[in-house]
Tab-separated table of C-alpha atoms in Angstrom:
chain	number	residue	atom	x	y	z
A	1	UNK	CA	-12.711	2.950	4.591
A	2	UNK	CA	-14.438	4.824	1.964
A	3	UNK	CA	-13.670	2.672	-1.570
A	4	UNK	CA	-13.636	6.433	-3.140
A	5	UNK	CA	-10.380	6.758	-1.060
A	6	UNK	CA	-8.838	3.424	-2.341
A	7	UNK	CA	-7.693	5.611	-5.872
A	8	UNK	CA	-6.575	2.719	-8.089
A	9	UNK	CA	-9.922	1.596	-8.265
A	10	UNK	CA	-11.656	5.220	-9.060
A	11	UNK	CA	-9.386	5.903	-11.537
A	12	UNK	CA	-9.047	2.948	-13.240
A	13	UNK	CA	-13.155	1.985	-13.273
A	14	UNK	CA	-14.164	6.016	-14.046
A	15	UNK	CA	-11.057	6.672	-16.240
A	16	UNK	CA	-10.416	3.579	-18.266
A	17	UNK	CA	-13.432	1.044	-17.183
A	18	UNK	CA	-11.021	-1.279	-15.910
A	19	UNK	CA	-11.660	-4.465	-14.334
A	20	UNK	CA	-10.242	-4.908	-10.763
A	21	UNK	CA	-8.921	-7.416	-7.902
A	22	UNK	CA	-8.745	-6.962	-5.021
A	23	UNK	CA	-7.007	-10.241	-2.461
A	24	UNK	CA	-5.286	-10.463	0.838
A	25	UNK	CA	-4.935	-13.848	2.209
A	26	UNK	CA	-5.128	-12.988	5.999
A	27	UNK	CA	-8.750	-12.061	6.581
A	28	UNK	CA	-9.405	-12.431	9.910
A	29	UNK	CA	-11.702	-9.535	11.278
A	30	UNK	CA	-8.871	-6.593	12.281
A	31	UNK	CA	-6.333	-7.341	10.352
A	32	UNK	CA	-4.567	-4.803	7.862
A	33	UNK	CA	-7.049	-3.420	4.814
A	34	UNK	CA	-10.468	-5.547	5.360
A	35	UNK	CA	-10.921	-4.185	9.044
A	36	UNK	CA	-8.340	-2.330	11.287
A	37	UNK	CA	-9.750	-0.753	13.677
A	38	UNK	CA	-8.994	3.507	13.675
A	39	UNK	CA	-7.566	3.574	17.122
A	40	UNK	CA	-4.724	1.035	15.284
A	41	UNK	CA	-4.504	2.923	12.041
A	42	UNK	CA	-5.929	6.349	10.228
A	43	UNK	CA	-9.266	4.360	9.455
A	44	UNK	CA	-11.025	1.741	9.483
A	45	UNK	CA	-11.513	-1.068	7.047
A	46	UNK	CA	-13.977	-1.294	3.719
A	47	UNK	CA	-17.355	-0.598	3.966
A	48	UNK	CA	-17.831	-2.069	0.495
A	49	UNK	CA	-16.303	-4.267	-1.941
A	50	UNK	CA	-13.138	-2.375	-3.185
A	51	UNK	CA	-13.138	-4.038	-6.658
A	52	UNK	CA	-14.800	-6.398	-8.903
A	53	UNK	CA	-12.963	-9.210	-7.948
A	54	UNK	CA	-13.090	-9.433	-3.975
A	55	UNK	CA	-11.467	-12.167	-2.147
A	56	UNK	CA	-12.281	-11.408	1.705
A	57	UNK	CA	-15.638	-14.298	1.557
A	58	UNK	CA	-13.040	-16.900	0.124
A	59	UNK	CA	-10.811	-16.471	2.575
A	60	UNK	CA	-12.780	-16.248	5.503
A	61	UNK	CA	-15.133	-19.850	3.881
A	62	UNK	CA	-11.299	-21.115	3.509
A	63	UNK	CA	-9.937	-20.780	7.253
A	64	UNK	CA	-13.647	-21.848	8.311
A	65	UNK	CA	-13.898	-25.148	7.166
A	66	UNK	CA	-9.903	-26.236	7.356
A	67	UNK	CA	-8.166	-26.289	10.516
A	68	UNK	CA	-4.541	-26.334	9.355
A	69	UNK	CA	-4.244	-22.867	7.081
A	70	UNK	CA	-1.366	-23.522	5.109
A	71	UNK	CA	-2.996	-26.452	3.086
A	72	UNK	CA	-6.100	-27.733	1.325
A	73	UNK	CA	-6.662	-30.909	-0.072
A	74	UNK	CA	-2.544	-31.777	0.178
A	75	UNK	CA	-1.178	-28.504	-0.833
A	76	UNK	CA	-0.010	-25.542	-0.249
A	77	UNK	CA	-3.012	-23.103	0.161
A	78	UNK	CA	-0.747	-20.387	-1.410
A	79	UNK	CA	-0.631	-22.533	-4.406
A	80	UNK	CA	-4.214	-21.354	-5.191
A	81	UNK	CA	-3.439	-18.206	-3.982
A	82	UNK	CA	-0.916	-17.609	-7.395
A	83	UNK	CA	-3.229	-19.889	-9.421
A	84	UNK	CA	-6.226	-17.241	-8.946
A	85	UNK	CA	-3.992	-14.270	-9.688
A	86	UNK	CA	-2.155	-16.000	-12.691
A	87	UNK	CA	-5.935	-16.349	-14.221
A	88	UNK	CA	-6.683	-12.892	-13.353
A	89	UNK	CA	-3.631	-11.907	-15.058
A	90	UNK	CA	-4.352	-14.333	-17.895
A	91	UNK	CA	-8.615	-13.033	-18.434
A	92	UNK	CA	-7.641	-9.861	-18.384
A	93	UNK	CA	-4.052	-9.731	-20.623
A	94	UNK	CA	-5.706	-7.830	-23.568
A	95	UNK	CA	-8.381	-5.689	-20.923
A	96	UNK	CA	-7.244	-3.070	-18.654
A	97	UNK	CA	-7.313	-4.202	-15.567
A	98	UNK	CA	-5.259	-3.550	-11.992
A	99	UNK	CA	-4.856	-6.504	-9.370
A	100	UNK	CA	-3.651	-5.749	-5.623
A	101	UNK	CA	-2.850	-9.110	-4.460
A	102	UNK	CA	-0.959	-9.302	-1.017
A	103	UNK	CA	0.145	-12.714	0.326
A	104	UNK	CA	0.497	-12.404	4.225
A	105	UNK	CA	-0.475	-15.988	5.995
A	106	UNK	CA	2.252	-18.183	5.039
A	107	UNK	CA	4.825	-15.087	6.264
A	108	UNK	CA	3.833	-13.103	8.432
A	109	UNK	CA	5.223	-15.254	11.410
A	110	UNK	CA	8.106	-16.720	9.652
A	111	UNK	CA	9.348	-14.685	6.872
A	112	UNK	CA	11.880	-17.284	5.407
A	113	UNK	CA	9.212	-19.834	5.094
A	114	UNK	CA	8.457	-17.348	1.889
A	115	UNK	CA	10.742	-20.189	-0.163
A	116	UNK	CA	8.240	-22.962	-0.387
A	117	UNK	CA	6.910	-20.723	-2.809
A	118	UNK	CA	9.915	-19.865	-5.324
A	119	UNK	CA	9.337	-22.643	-7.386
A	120	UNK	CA	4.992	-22.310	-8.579
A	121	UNK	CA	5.903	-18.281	-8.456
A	122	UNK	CA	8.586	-18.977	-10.588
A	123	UNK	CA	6.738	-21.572	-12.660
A	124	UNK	CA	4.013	-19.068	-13.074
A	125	UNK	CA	5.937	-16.366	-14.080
A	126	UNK	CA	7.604	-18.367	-16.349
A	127	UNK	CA	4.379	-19.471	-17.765
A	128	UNK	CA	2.622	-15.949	-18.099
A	129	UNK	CA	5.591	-14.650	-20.142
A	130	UNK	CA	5.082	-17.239	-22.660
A	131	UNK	CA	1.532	-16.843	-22.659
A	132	UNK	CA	2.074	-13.099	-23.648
A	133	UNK	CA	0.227	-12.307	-20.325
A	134	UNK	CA	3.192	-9.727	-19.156
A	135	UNK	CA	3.366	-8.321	-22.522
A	136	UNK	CA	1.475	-5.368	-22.399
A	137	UNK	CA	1.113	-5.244	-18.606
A	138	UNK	CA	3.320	-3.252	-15.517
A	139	UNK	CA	4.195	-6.337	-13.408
A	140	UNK	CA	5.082	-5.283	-9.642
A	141	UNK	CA	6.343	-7.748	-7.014
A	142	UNK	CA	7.193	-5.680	-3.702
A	143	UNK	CA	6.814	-6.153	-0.067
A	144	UNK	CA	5.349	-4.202	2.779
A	145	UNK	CA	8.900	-4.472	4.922
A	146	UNK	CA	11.769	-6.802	4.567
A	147	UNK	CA	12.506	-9.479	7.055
A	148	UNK	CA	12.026	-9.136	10.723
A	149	UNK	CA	10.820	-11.808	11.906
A	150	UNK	CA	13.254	-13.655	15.363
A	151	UNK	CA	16.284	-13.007	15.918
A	152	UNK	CA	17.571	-11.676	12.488
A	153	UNK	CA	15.620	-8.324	13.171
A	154	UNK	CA	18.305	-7.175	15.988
A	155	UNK	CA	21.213	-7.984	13.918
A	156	UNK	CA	22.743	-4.921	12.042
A	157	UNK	CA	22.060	-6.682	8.734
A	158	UNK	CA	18.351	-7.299	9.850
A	159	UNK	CA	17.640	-3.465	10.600
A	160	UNK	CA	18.565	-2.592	7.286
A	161	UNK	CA	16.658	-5.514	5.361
A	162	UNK	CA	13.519	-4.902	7.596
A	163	UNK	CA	13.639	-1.176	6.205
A	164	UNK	CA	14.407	-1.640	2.660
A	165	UNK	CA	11.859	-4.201	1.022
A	166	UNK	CA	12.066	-5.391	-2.270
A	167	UNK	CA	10.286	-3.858	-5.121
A	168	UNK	CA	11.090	-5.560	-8.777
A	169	UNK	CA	9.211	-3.938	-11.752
A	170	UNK	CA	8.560	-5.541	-15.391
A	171	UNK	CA	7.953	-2.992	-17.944
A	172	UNK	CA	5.353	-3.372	-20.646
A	173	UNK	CA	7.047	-4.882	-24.248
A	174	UNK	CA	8.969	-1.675	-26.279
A	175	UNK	CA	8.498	0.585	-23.052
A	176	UNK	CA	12.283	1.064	-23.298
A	177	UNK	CA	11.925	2.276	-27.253
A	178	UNK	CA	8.710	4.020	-27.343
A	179	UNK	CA	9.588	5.790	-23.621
A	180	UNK	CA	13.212	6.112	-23.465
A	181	UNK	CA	13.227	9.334	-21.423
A	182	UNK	CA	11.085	8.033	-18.635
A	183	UNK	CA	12.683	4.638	-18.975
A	184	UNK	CA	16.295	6.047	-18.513
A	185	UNK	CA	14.916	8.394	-15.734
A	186	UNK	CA	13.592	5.181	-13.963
A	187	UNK	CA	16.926	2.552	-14.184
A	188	UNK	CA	18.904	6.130	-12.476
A	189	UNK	CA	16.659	6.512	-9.824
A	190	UNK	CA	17.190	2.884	-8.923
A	191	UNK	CA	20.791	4.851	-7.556
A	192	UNK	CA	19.058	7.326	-5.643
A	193	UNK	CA	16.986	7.956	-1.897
A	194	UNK	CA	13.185	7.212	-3.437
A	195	UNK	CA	11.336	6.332	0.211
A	196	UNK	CA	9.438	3.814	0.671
A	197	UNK	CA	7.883	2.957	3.850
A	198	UNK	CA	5.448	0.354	4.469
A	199	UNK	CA	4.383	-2.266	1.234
A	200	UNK	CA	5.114	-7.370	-2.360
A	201	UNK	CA	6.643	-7.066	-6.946
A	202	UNK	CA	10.620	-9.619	-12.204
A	203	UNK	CA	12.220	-7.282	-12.558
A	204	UNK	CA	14.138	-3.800	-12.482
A	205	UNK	CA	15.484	-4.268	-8.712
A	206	UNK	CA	14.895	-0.603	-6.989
A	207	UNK	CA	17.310	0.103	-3.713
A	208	UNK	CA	15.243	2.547	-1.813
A	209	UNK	CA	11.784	4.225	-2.535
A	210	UNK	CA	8.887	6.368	-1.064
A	211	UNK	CA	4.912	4.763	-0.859
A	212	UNK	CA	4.244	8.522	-2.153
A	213	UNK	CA	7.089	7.943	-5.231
A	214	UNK	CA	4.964	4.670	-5.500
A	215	UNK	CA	1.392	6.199	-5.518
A	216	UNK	CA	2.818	9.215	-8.275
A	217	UNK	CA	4.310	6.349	-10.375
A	218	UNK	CA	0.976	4.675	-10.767
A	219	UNK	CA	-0.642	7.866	-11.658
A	220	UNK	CA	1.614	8.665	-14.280
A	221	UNK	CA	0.648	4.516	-15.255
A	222	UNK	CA	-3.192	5.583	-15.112
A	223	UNK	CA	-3.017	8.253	-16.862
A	224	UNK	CA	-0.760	7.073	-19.594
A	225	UNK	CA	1.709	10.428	-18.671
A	226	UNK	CA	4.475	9.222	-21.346
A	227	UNK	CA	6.197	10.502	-23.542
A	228	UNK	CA	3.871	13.420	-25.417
A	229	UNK	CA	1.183	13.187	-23.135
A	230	UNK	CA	3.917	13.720	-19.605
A	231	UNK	CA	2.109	16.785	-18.451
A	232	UNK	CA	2.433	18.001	-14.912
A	233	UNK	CA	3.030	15.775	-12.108
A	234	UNK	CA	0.414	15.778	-9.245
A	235	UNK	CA	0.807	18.103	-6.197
A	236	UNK	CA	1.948	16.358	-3.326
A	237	UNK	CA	4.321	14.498	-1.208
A	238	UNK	CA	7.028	12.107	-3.775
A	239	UNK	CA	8.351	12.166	-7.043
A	240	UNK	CA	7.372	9.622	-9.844
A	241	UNK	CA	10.084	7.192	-10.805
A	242	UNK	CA	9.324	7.883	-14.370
A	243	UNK	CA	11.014	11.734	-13.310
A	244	UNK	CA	14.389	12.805	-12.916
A	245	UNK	CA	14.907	12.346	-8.892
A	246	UNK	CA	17.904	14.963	-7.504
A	247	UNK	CA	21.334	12.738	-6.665
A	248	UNK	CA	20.915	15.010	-2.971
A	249	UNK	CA	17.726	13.687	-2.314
A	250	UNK	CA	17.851	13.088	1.755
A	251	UNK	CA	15.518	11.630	4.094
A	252	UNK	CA	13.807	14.552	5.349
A	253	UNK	CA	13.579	15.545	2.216
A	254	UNK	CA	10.938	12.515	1.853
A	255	UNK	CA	9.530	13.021	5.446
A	256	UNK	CA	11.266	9.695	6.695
A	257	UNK	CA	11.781	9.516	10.051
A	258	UNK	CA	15.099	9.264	11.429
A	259	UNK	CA	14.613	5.428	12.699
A	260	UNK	CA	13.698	4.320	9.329
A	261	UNK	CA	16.209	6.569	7.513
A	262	UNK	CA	18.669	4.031	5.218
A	263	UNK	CA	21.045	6.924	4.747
A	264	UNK	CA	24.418	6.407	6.032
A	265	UNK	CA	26.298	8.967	8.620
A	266	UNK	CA	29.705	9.974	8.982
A	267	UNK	CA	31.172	7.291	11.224
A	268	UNK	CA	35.182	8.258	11.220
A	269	UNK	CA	35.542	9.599	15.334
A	270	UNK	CA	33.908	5.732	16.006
A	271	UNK	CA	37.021	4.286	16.627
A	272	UNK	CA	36.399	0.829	17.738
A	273	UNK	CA	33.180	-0.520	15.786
A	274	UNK	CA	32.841	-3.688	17.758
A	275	UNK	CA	34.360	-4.797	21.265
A	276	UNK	CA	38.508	-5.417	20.992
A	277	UNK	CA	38.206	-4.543	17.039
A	278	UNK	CA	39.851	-1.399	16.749
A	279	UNK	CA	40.031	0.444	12.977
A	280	UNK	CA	42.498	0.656	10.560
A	281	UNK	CA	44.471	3.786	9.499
A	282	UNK	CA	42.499	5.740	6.795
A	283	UNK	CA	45.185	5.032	4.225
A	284	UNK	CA	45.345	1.463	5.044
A	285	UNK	CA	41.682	1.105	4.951
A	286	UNK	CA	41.613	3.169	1.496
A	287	UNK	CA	44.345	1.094	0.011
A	288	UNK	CA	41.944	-2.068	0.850
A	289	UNK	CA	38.939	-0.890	-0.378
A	290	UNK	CA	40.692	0.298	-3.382
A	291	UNK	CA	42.289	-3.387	-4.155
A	292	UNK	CA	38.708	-4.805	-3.205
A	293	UNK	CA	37.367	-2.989	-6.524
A	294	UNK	CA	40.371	-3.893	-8.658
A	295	UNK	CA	39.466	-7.761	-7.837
A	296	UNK	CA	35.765	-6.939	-8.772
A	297	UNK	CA	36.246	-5.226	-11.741
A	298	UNK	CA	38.784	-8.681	-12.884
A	299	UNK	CA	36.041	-10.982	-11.696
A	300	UNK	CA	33.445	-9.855	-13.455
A	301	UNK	CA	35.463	-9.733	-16.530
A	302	UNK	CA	35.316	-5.640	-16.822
A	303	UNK	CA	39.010	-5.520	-17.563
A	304	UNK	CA	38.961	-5.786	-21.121
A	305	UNK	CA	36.669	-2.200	-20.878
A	306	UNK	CA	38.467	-0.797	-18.049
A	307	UNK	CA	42.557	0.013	-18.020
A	308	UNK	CA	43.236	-1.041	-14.190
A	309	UNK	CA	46.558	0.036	-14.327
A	310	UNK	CA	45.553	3.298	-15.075
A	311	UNK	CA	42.955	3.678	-12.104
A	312	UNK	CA	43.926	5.847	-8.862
A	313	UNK	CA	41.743	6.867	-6.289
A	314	UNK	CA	40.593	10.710	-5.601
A	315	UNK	CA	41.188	12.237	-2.125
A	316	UNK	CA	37.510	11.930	-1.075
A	317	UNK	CA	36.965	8.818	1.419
A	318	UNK	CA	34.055	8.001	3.602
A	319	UNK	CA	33.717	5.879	6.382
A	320	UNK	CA	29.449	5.398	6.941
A	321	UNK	CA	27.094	3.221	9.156
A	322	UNK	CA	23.508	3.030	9.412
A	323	UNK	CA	22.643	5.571	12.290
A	324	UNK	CA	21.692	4.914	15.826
A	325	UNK	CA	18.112	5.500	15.579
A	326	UNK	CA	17.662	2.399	13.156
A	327	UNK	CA	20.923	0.232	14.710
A	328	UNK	CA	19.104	0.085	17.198
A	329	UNK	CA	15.619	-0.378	16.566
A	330	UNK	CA	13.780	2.635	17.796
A	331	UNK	CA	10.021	2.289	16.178
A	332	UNK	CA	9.229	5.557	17.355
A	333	UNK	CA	11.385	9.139	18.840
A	334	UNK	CA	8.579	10.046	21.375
A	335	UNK	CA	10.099	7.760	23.844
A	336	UNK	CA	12.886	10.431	25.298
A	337	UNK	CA	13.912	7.535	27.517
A	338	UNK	CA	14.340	5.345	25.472
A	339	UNK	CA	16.537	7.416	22.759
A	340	UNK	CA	18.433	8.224	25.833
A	341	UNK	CA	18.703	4.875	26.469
A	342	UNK	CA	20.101	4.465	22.703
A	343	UNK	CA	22.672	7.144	23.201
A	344	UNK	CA	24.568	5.662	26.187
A	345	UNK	CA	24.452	2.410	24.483
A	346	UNK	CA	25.913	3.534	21.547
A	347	UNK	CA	28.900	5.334	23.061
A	348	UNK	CA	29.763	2.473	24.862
A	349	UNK	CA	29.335	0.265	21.979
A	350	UNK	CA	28.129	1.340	18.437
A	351	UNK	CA	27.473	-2.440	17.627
A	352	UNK	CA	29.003	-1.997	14.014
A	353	UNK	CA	28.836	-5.096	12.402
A	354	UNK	CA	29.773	-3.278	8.817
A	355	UNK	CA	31.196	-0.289	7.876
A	356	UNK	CA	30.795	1.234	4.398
A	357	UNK	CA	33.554	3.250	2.435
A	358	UNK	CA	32.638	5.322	-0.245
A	359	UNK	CA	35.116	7.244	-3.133
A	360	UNK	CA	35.828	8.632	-6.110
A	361	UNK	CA	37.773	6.451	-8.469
A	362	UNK	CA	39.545	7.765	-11.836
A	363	UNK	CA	41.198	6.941	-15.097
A	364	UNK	CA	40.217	5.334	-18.549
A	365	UNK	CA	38.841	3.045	-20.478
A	366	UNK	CA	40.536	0.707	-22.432
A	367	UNK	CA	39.046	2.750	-25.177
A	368	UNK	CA	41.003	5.659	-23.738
A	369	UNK	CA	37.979	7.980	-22.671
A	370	UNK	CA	38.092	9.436	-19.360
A	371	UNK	CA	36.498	7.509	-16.363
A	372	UNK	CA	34.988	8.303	-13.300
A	373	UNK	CA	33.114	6.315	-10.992
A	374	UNK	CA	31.634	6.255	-7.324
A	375	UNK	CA	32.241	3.133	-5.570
A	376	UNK	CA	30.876	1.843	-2.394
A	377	UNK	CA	32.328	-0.532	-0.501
A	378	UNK	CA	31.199	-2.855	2.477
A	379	UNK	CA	33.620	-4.493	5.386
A	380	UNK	CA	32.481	-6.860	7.564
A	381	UNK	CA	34.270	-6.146	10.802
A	382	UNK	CA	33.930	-9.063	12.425
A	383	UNK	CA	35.837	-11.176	9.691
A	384	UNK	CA	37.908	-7.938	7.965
A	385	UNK	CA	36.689	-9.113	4.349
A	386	UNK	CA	35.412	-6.384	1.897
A	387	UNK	CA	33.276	-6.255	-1.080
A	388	UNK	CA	31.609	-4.754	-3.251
A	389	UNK	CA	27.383	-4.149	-2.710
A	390	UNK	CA	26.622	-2.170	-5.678
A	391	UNK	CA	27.897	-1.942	-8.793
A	392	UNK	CA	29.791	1.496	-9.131
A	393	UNK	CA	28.045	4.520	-10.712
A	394	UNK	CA	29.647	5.680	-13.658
A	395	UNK	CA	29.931	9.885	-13.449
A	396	UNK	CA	31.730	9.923	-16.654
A	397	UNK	CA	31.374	8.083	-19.702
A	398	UNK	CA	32.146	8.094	-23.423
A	399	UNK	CA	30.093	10.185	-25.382
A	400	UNK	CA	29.002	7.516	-27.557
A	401	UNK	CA	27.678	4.711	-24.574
A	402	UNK	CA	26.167	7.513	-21.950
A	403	UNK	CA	25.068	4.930	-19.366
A	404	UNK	CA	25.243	5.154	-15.691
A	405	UNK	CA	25.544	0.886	-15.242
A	406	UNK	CA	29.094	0.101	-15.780
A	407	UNK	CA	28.286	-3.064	-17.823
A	408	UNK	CA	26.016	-1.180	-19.741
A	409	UNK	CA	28.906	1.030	-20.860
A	410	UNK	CA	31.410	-2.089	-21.215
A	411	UNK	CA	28.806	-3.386	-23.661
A	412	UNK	CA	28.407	-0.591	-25.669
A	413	UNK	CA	32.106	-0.209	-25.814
A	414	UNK	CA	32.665	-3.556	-26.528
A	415	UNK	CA	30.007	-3.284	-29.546
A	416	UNK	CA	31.811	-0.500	-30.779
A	417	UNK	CA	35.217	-1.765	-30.934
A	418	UNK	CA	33.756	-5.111	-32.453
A	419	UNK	CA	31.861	-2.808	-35.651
């Protein structure tokens, strides 16, 4: 690979004279960025170093001389691995700079082995924000898929985790005041289809994005597009999460493949979900769902903001799944066989583990404005217990607290009422 082509590191040496890093822990000869060969991927690895900091000669000296990877000299070897990106991080707090750091060895073949490593990352963390290192920096923690890894990967949970990775973002100090437009646009979007495909980031927690929504995002970061200086966004593929991202925003609308689309389907004619478990009525199913909010909304202490008694549900009510394509793990639709294959399987049984109910819900505040909120639901079949996965998204709110986060808007009310 050309390191012209690798575009954080021409923009940011040409543009700002940026200091770079550049590490990947696994870096054996053919493995992801530092070689793969182009009958694997689109091309081939670097041909030169990609930044001014370059890992690839430490690793490869590393695996060398010890035989067991995962330590050196009695630790973890992943210890280092944070050490050497918390210094980065630390050198560089008052320079621009951009790190890509990617931790693969300790995970790749065992994903929940990740743990060992949640108390130094959170020591780290803990220790960069009171050494001001965060303060003026966009911190990302993300990963390239979620879990899928044994068994978990055929499950109906693990489908959906393996195709919606985490991404966490920390904002700069006074982003929020300085940038509220772009800030506000970025906490929605959180709500909406933003694609992302194939990517590791304390944070803002983002549902589902787009590696193109990523790659416009750190332009607009690049370029400093805030604010006065937001002029127009790049041509291409995704939308910046900085912009306002439609609510109707579908998968094809983001070129994502049916197998990896997160969206749910219209799953009412599937009348038994799993073997001998046959569906409720819709209005018994409704009525549950329903009561499952009212308990959430008491349990995390919203009804002093909300007036329960005064909440009733609109006539809108649907029953989703994940689709076929990604129930069942297709990596690829050129196999007609196989998606044949898929279809007789999932007449005779759709293997749905959970089914998702989503509806309008209406009334007031204890303030007495209107309400309105979508709520979405989860049952797990298997055990008939609800709950709640995501907060609901406010569609109407009091003029005076216009946030889509429910507690936001409890907050603001509660402020109010208190001045």
């Amino acid at each position: 690979m050309d390191v012209k082509v690798y575009s954080m590191r021409i923009f940011l040496e040409n543009h700002w004279d940026c200091s770079t890093i550049h590490r990947q822990n696994f870096s054996q000869v053919g493995v992801f960025l530092f070689f793969r060969p182009s009958k694997l991927s689109f091309v081939s690895g670097f041909t030169e170093n990609p930044a001014d900091h370059y890992y690839r000669v430490y690793y490869l000296a590393v695996y060398e001389k010890w035989k067991y990877e995962a330590c050196r000299d009695g630790e973890q070897l992943q210890n280092e691995f944070i050490n050497i990106w918390r210094r980065f991080a630390h050198r560089y707090r008052d320079i621009c700079h951009f790190g890509f750091t990617f931790v693969t060895t300790l995970t790749h073949e065992a994903g929940l082995v990740i743990e060992i490593l949640d108390e130094k990352l959170a020591a780290s963390l803990s220790q960069m924000h009171l050494d001001g290192d965060l303060n003026n920096t966009f911190s990302i923690i993300m990963g390239d898929h979620g879990n899928r890894i044994g068994a978990v990967q055929r499950r109906y949970h693990g489908r959906i985790e393996e195709r919606m990775p985490l991404m966490a973002v920390r904002f700069p100090n006074g982003f929020s005041e300085k940038y509220p437009e772009e800030y506000k646009n970025f906490l929605e979007n959180k709500y909406k289809l933003t694609r992302f495909f194939h990517s590791f980031l304390l944070f803002s927690i983002l549902v589902s994005f787009s590696n193109f929504d990523v790659h416009k995002t750190l332009h607009d970061i690049v370029h400093m597009r805030f604010g006065e200086n937001k002029g127009k966004a790049d041509e291409g593929r995704g939308i910046s999460l900085f912009d306002f991202i439609p609510n109707t925003r579908m998968c094809p609308d983001v070129t994502v493949a049916e197998n990896f689309c997160m969206c749910m389907i219209d799953v009412s004619n599937v009348t038994t979900p799993l073997p001998r478990i046959t569906k409720k009525k819709t209005a018994d199913q409704k009525k549950d769902q329903f009561d499952t909010l009212k308990t959430w909304l008491k349990t995390e202490k919203l009804d002093d903001c909300i007036d329960v008694n005064s909440l009733e549900t609109k006539s809108d009510f649907k029953e989703m799944a994940i689709n076929p394509y990604s129930r069942f793990g297709l990596r690829t639709k050129k196999n007609s066989t196989a998606i044949e294959m898929m279809k007789e399987r999932h007449k005779k049984d759709a293997e749905l583990n959970y089914l998702n109910f989503e509806f309008t819900v209406i009334g007031s505040y204890k303030s007495s404005d209107p309400l309105s909120m979508l709520v979405r639901t989860e049952l797990f079949v298997e055990k008939n217990t609800s709950q709640l996965i995501f907060e609901p998204m406010i569609q109407e709110m009091p003029a005076s607290c216009r946030f889509v986060s429910i507690f936001d808007v409890c907050q603001c009310l509660r402020l109010r009422l208190s001045s």
